[in-house]
mmCIF file of N, CA and C in Angstrom:
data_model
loop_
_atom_site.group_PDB
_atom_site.id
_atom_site.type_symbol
_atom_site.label_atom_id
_atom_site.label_comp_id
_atom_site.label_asym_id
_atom_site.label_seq_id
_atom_site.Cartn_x
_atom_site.Cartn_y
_atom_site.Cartn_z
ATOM 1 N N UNK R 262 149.239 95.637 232.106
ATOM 2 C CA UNK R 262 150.352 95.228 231.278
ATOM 3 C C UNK R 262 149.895 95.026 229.841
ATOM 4 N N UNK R 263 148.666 94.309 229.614
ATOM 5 C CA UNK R 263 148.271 94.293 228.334
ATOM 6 C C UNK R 263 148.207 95.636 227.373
ATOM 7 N N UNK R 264 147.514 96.650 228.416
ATOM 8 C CA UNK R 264 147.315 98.164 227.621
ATOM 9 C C UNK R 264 148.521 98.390 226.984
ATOM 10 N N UNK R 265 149.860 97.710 228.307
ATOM 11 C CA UNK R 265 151.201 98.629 227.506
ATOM 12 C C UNK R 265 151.843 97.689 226.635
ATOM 13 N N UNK R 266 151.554 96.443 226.338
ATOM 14 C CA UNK R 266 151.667 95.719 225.238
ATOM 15 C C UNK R 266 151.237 96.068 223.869
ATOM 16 N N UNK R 267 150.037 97.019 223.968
ATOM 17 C CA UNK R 267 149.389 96.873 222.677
ATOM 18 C C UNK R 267 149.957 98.274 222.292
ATOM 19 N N UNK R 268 150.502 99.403 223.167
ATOM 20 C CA UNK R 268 151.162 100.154 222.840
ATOM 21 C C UNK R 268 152.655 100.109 222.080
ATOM 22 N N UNK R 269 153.150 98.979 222.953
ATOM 23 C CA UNK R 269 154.679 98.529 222.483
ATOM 24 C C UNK R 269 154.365 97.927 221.275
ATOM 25 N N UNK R 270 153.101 97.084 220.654
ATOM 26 C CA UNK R 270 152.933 96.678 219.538
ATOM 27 C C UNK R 270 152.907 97.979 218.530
ATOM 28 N N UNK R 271 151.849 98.734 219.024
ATOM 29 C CA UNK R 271 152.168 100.027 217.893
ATOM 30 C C UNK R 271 153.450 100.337 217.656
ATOM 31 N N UNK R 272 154.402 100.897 218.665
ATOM 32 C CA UNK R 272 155.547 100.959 218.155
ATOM 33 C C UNK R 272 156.657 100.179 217.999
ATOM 34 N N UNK R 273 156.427 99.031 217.336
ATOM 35 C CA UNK R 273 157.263 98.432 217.305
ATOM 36 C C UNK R 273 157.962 97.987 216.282
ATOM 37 N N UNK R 274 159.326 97.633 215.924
ATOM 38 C CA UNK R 274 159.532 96.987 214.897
ATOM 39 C C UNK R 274 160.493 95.571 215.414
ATOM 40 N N UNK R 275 160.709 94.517 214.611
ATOM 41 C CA UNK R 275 161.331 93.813 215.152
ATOM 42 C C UNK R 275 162.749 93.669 215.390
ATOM 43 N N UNK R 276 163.142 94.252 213.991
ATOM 44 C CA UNK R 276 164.378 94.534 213.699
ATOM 45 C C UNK R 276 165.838 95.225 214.515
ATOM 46 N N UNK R 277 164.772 95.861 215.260
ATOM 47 C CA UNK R 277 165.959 97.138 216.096
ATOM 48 C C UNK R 277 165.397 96.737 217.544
ATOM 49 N N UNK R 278 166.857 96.907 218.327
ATOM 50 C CA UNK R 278 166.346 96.850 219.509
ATOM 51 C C UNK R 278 167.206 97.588 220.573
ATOM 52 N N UNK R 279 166.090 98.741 220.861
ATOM 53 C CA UNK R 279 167.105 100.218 221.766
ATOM 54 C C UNK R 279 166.553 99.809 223.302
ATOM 55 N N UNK R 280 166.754 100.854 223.678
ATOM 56 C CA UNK R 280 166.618 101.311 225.076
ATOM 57 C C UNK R 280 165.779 101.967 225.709
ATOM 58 N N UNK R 281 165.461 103.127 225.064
ATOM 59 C CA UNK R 281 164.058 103.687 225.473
ATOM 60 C C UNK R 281 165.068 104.540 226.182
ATOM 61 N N UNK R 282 166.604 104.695 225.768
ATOM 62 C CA UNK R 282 167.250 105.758 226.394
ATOM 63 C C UNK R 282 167.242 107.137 225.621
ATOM 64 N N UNK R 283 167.144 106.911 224.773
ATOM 65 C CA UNK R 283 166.950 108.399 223.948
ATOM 66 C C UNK R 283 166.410 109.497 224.544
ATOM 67 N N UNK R 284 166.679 110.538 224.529
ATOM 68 C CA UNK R 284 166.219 111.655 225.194
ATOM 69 C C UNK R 284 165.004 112.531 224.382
ATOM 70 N N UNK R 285 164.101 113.146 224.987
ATOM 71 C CA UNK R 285 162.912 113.576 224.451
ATOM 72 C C UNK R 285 163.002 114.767 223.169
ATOM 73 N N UNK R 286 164.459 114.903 223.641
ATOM 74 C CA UNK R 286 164.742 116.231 222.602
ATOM 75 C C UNK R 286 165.190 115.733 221.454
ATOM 76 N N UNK R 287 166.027 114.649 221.712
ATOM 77 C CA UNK R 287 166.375 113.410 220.141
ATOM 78 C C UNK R 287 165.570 113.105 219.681
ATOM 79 N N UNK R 288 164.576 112.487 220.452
ATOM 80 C CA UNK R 288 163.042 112.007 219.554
ATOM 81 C C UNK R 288 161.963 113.123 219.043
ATOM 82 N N UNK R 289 161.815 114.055 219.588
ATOM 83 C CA UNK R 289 160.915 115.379 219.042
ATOM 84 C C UNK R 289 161.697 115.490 217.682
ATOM 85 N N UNK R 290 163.167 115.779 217.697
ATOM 86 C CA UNK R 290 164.045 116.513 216.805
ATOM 87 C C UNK R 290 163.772 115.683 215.440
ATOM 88 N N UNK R 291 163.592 114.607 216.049
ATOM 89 C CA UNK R 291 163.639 113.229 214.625
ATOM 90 C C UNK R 291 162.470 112.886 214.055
ATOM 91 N N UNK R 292 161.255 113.354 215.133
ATOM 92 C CA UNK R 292 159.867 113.370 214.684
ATOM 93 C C UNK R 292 159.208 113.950 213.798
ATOM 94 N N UNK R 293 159.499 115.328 214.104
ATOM 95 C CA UNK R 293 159.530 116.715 213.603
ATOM 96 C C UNK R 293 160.152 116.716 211.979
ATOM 97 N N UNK R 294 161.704 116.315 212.050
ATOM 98 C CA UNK R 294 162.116 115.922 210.466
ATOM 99 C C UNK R 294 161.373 115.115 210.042
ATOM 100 N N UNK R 295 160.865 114.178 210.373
ATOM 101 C CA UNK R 295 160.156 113.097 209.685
ATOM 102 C C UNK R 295 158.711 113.524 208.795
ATOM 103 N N UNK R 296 157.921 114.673 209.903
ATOM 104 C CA UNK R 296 156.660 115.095 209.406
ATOM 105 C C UNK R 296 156.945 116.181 208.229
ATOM 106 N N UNK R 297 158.357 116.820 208.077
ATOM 107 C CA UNK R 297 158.948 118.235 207.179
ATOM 108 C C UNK R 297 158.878 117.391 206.192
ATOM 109 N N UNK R 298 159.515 115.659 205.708
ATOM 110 C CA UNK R 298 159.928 115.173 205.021
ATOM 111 C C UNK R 298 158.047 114.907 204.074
ATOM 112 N N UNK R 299 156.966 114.550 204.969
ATOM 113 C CA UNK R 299 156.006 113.795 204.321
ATOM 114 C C UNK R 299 155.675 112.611 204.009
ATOM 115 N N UNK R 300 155.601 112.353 202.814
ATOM 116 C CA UNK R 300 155.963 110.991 202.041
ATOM 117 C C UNK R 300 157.112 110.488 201.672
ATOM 118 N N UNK R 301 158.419 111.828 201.811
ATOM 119 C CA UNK R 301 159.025 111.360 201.370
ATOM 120 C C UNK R 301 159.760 110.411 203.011
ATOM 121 N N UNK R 302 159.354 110.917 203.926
ATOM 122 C CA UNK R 302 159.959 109.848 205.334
ATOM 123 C C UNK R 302 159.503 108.606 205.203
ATOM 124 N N UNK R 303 159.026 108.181 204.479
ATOM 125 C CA UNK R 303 158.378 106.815 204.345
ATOM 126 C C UNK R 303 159.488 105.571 204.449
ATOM 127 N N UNK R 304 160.204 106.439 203.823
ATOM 128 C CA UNK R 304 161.631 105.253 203.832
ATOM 129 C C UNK R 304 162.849 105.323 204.447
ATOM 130 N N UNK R 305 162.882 106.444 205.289
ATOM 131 C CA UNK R 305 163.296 106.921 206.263
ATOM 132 C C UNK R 305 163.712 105.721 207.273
ATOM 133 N N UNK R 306 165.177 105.836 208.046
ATOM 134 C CA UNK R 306 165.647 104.538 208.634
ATOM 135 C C UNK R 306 164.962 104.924 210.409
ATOM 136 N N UNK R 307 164.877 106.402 210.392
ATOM 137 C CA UNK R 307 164.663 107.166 212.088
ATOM 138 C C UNK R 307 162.765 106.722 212.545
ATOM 139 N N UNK R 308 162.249 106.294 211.266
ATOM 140 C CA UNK R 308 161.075 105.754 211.309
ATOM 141 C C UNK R 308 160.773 104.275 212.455
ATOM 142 N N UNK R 309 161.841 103.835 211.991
ATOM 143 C CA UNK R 309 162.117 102.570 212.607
ATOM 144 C C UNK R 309 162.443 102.993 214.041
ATOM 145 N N UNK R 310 163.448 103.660 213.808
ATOM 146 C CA UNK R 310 164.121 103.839 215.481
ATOM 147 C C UNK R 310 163.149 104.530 216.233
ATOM 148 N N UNK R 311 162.523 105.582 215.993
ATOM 149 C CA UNK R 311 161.675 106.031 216.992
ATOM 150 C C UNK R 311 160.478 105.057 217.456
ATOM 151 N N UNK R 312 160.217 104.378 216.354
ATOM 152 C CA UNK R 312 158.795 103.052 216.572
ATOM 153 C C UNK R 312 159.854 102.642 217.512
ATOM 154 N N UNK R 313 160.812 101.792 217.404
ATOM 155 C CA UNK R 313 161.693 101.026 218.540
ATOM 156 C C UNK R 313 161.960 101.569 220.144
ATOM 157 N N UNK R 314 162.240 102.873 219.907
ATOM 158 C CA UNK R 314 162.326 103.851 220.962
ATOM 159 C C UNK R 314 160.801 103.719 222.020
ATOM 160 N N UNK R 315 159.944 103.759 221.520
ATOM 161 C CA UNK R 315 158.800 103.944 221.631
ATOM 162 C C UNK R 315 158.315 102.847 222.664
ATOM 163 N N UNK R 316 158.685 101.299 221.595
ATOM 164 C CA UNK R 316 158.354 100.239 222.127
ATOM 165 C C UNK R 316 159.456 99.858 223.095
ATOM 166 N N UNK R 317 160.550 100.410 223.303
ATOM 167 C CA UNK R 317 161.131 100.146 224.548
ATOM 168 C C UNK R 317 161.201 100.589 226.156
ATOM 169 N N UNK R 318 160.750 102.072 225.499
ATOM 170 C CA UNK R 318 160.350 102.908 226.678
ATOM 171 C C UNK R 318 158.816 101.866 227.084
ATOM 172 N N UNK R 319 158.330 101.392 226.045
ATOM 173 C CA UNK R 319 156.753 101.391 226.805
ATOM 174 C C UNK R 319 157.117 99.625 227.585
ATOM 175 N N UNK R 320 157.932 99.566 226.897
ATOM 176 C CA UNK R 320 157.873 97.959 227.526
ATOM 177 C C UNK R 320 158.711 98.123 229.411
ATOM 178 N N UNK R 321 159.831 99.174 229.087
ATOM 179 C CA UNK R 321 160.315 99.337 230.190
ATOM 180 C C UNK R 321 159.075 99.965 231.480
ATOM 181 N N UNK R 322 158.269 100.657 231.187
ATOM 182 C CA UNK R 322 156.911 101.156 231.876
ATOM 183 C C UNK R 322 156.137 99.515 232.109
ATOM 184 N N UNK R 323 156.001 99.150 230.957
ATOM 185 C CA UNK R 323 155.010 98.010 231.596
ATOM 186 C C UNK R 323 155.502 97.214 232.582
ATOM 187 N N UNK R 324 157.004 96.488 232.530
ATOM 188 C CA UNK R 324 157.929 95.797 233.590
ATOM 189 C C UNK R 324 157.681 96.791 235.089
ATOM 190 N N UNK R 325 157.959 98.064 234.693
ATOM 191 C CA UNK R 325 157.836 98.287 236.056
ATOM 192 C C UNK R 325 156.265 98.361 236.976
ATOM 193 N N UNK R 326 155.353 98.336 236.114
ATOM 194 C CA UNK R 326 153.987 98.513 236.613
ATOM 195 C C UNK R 326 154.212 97.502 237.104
ATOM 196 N N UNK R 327 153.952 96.473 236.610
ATOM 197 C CA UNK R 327 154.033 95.138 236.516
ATOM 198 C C UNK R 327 154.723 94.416 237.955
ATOM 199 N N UNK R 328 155.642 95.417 238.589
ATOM 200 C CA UNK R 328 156.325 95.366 239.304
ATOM 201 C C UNK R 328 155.696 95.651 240.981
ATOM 202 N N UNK R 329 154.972 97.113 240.115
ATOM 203 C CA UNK R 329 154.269 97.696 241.926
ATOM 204 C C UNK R 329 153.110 97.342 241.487
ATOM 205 N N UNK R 330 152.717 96.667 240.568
ATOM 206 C CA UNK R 330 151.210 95.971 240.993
ATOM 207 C C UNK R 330 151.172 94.646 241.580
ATOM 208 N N UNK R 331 152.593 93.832 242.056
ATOM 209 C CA UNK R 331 152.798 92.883 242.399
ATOM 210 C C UNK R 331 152.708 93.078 243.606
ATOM 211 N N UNK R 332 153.430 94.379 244.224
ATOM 212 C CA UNK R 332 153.823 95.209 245.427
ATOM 213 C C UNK R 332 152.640 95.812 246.068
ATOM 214 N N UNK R 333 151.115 95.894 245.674
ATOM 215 C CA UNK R 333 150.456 96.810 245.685
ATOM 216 C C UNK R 333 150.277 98.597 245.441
ATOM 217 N N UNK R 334 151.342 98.822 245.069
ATOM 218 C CA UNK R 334 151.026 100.489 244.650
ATOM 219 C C UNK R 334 151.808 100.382 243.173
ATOM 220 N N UNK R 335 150.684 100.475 242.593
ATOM 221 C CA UNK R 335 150.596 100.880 240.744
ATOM 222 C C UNK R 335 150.442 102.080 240.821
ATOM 223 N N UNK R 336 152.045 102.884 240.035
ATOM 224 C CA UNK R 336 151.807 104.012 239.622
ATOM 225 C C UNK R 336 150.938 104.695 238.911
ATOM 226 N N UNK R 337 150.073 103.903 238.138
ATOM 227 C CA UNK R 337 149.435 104.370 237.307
ATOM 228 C C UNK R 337 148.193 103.182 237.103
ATOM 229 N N UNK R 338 146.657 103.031 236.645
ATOM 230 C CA UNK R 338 145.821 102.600 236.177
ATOM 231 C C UNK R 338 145.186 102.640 235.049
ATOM 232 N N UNK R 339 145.961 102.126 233.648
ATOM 233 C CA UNK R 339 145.318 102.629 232.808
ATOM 234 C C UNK R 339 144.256 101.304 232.437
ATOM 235 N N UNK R 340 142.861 101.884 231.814
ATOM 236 C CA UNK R 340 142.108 101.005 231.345
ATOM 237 C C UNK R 340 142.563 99.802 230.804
ATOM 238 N N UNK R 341 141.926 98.673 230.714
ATOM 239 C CA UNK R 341 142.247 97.811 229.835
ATOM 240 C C UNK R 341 141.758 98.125 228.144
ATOM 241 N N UNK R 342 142.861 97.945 227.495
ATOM 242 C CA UNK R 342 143.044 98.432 226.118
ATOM 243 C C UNK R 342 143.372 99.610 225.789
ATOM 244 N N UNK R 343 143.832 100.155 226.924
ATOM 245 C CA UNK R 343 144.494 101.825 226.546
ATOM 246 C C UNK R 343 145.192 101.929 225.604
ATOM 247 N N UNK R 344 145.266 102.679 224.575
ATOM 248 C CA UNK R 344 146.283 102.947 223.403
ATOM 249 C C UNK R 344 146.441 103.947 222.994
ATOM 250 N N UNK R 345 147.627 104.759 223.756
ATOM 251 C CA UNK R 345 147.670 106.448 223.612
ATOM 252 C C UNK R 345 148.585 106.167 221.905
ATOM 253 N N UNK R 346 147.677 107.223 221.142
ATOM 254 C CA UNK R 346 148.456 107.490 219.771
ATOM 255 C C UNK R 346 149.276 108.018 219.887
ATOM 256 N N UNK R 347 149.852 107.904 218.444
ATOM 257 C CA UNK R 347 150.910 108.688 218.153
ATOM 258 C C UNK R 347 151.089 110.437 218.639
ATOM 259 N N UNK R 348 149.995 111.112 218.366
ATOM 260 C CA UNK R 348 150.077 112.365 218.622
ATOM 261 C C UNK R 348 149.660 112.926 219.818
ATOM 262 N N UNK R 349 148.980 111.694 220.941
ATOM 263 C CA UNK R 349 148.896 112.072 221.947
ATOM 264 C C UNK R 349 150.460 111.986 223.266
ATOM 265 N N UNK R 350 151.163 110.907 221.899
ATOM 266 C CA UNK R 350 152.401 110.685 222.810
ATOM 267 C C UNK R 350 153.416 112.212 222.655
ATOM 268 N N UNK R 351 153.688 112.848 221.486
ATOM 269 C CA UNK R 351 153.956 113.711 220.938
ATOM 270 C C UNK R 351 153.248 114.707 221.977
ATOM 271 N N UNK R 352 152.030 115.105 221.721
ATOM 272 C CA UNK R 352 151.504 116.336 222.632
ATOM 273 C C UNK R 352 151.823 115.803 223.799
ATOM 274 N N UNK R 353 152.406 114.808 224.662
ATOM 275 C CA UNK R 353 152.855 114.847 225.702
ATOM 276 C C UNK R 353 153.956 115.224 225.788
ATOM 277 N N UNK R 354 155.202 114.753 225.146
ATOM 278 C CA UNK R 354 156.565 115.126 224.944
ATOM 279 C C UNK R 354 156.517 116.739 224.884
ATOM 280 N N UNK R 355 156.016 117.195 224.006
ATOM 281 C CA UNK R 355 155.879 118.537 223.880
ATOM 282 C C UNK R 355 155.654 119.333 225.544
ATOM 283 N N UNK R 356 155.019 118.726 226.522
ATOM 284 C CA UNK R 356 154.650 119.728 227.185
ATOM 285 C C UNK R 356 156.179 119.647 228.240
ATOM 286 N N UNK R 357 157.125 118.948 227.877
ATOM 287 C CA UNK R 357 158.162 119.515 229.128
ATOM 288 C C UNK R 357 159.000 120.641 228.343
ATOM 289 N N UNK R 358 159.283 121.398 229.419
ATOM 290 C CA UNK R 358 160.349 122.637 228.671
ATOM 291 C C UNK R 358 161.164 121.805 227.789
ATOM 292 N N UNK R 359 161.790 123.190 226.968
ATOM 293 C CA UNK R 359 162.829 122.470 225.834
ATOM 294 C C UNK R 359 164.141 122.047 226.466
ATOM 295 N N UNK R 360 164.362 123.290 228.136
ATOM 296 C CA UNK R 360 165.504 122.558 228.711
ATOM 297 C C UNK R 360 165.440 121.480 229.121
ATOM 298 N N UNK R 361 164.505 120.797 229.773
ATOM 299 C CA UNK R 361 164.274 119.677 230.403
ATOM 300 C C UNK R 361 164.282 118.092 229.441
ATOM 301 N N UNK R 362 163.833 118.718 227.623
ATOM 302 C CA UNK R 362 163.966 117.700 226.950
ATOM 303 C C UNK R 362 165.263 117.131 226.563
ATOM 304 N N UNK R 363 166.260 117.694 227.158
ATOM 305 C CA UNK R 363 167.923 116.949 226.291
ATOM 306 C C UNK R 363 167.965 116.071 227.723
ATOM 307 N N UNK R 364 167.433 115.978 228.688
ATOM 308 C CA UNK R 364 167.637 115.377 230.354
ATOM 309 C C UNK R 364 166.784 114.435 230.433
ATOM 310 N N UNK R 365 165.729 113.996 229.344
ATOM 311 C CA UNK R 365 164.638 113.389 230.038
ATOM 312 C C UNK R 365 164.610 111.860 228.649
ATOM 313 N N UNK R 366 164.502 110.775 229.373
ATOM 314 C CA UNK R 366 164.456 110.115 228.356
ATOM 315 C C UNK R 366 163.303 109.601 228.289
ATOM 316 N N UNK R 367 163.487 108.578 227.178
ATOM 317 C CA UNK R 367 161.690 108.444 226.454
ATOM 318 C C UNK R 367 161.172 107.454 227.562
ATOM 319 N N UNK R 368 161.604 106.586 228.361
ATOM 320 C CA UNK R 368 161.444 105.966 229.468
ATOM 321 C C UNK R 368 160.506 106.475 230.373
ATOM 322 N N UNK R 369 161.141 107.895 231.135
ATOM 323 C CA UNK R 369 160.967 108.723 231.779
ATOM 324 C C UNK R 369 159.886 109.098 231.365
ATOM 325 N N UNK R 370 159.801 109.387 230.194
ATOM 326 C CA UNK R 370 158.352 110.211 229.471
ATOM 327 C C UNK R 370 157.198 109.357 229.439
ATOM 328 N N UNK R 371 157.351 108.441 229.068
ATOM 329 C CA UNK R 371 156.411 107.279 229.023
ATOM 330 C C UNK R 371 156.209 106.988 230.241
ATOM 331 N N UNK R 372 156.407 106.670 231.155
ATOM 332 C CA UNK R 372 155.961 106.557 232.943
ATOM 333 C C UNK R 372 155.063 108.147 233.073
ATOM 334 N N UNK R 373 155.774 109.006 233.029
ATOM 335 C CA UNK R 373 155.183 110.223 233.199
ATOM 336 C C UNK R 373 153.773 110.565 232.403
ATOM 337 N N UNK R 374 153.785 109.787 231.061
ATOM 338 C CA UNK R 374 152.208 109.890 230.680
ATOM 339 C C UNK R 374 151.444 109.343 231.161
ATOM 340 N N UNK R 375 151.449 107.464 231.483
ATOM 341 C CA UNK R 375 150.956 106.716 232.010
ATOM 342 C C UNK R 375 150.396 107.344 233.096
ATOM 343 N N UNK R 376 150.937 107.905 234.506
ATOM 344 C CA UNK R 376 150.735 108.246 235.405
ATOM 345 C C UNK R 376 150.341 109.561 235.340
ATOM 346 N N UNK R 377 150.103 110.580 234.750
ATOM 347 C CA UNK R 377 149.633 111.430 234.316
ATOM 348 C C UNK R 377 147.827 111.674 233.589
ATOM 349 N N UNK R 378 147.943 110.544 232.957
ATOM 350 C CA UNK R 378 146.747 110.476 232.205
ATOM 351 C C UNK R 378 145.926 109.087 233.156
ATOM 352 N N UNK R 379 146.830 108.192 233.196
ATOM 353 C CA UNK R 379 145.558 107.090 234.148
ATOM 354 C C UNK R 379 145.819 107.020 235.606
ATOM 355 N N UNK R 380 145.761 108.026 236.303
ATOM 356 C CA UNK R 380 145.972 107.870 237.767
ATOM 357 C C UNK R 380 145.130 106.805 238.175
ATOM 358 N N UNK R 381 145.630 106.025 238.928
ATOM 359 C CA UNK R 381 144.881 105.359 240.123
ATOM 360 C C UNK R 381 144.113 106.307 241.274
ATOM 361 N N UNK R 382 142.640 106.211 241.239
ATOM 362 C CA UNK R 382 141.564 106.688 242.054
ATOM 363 C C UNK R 382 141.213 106.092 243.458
#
């Protein structure tokens, strides 16, 4: 739970508070403008929302770990202090088809890295 704390800290802001329902193709789409923009996204309001997005999906992942590690089967084991970056979250998003990204939300995606990258051995 801590790993996915310090993740939800990266993306977080205090201000906004979503769902982690956004779909992978909303958040690529908004990412993507953001990096076209440069410096000038700096002040950009979708900056915020995707950090928020981010930290809700990850918080919704940690509740549920949190959940089957109470239960004994944790979907996932990630180290203590895991902190997948920014562009490793991105090169994950990236790898589902483009059909599959308007269906899949950032929730979804975020469980799917977790368990993807730190399997339990």
């Amino acid at each position: 739970m801590r790993r996915l704390a310090l993740f939800a800290l990266l993306m977080a802001t205090p201000a906004m508070a979503t769902t982690g329902d956004m779909s992978v193709a909303t958040f690529l789409s908004k990412a993507d403008a953001l990096k076209a923009k440069g410096l000038m996204a700096l002040g950009s309001s979708d900056i915020k929302l995707l950090r928020a997005e981010g930290q809700a999906a990850g918080m919704a992942y940690g509740a549920r770990l949190q959940q089957e590690r109470a239960a004994g089967k944790p979907s996932s084991c990630p180290p203590k202090g895991a902190r997948p970056s920014s562009n490793e979250v991105l090169a994950h998003l990236r790898t589902y088809p483009a059909a599959k990204r308007a269906n899949m939300t950032m929730k979804a995606a975020m469980a799917d890295y977790f368990i993807k990258t730190y399997p339990c051995n």
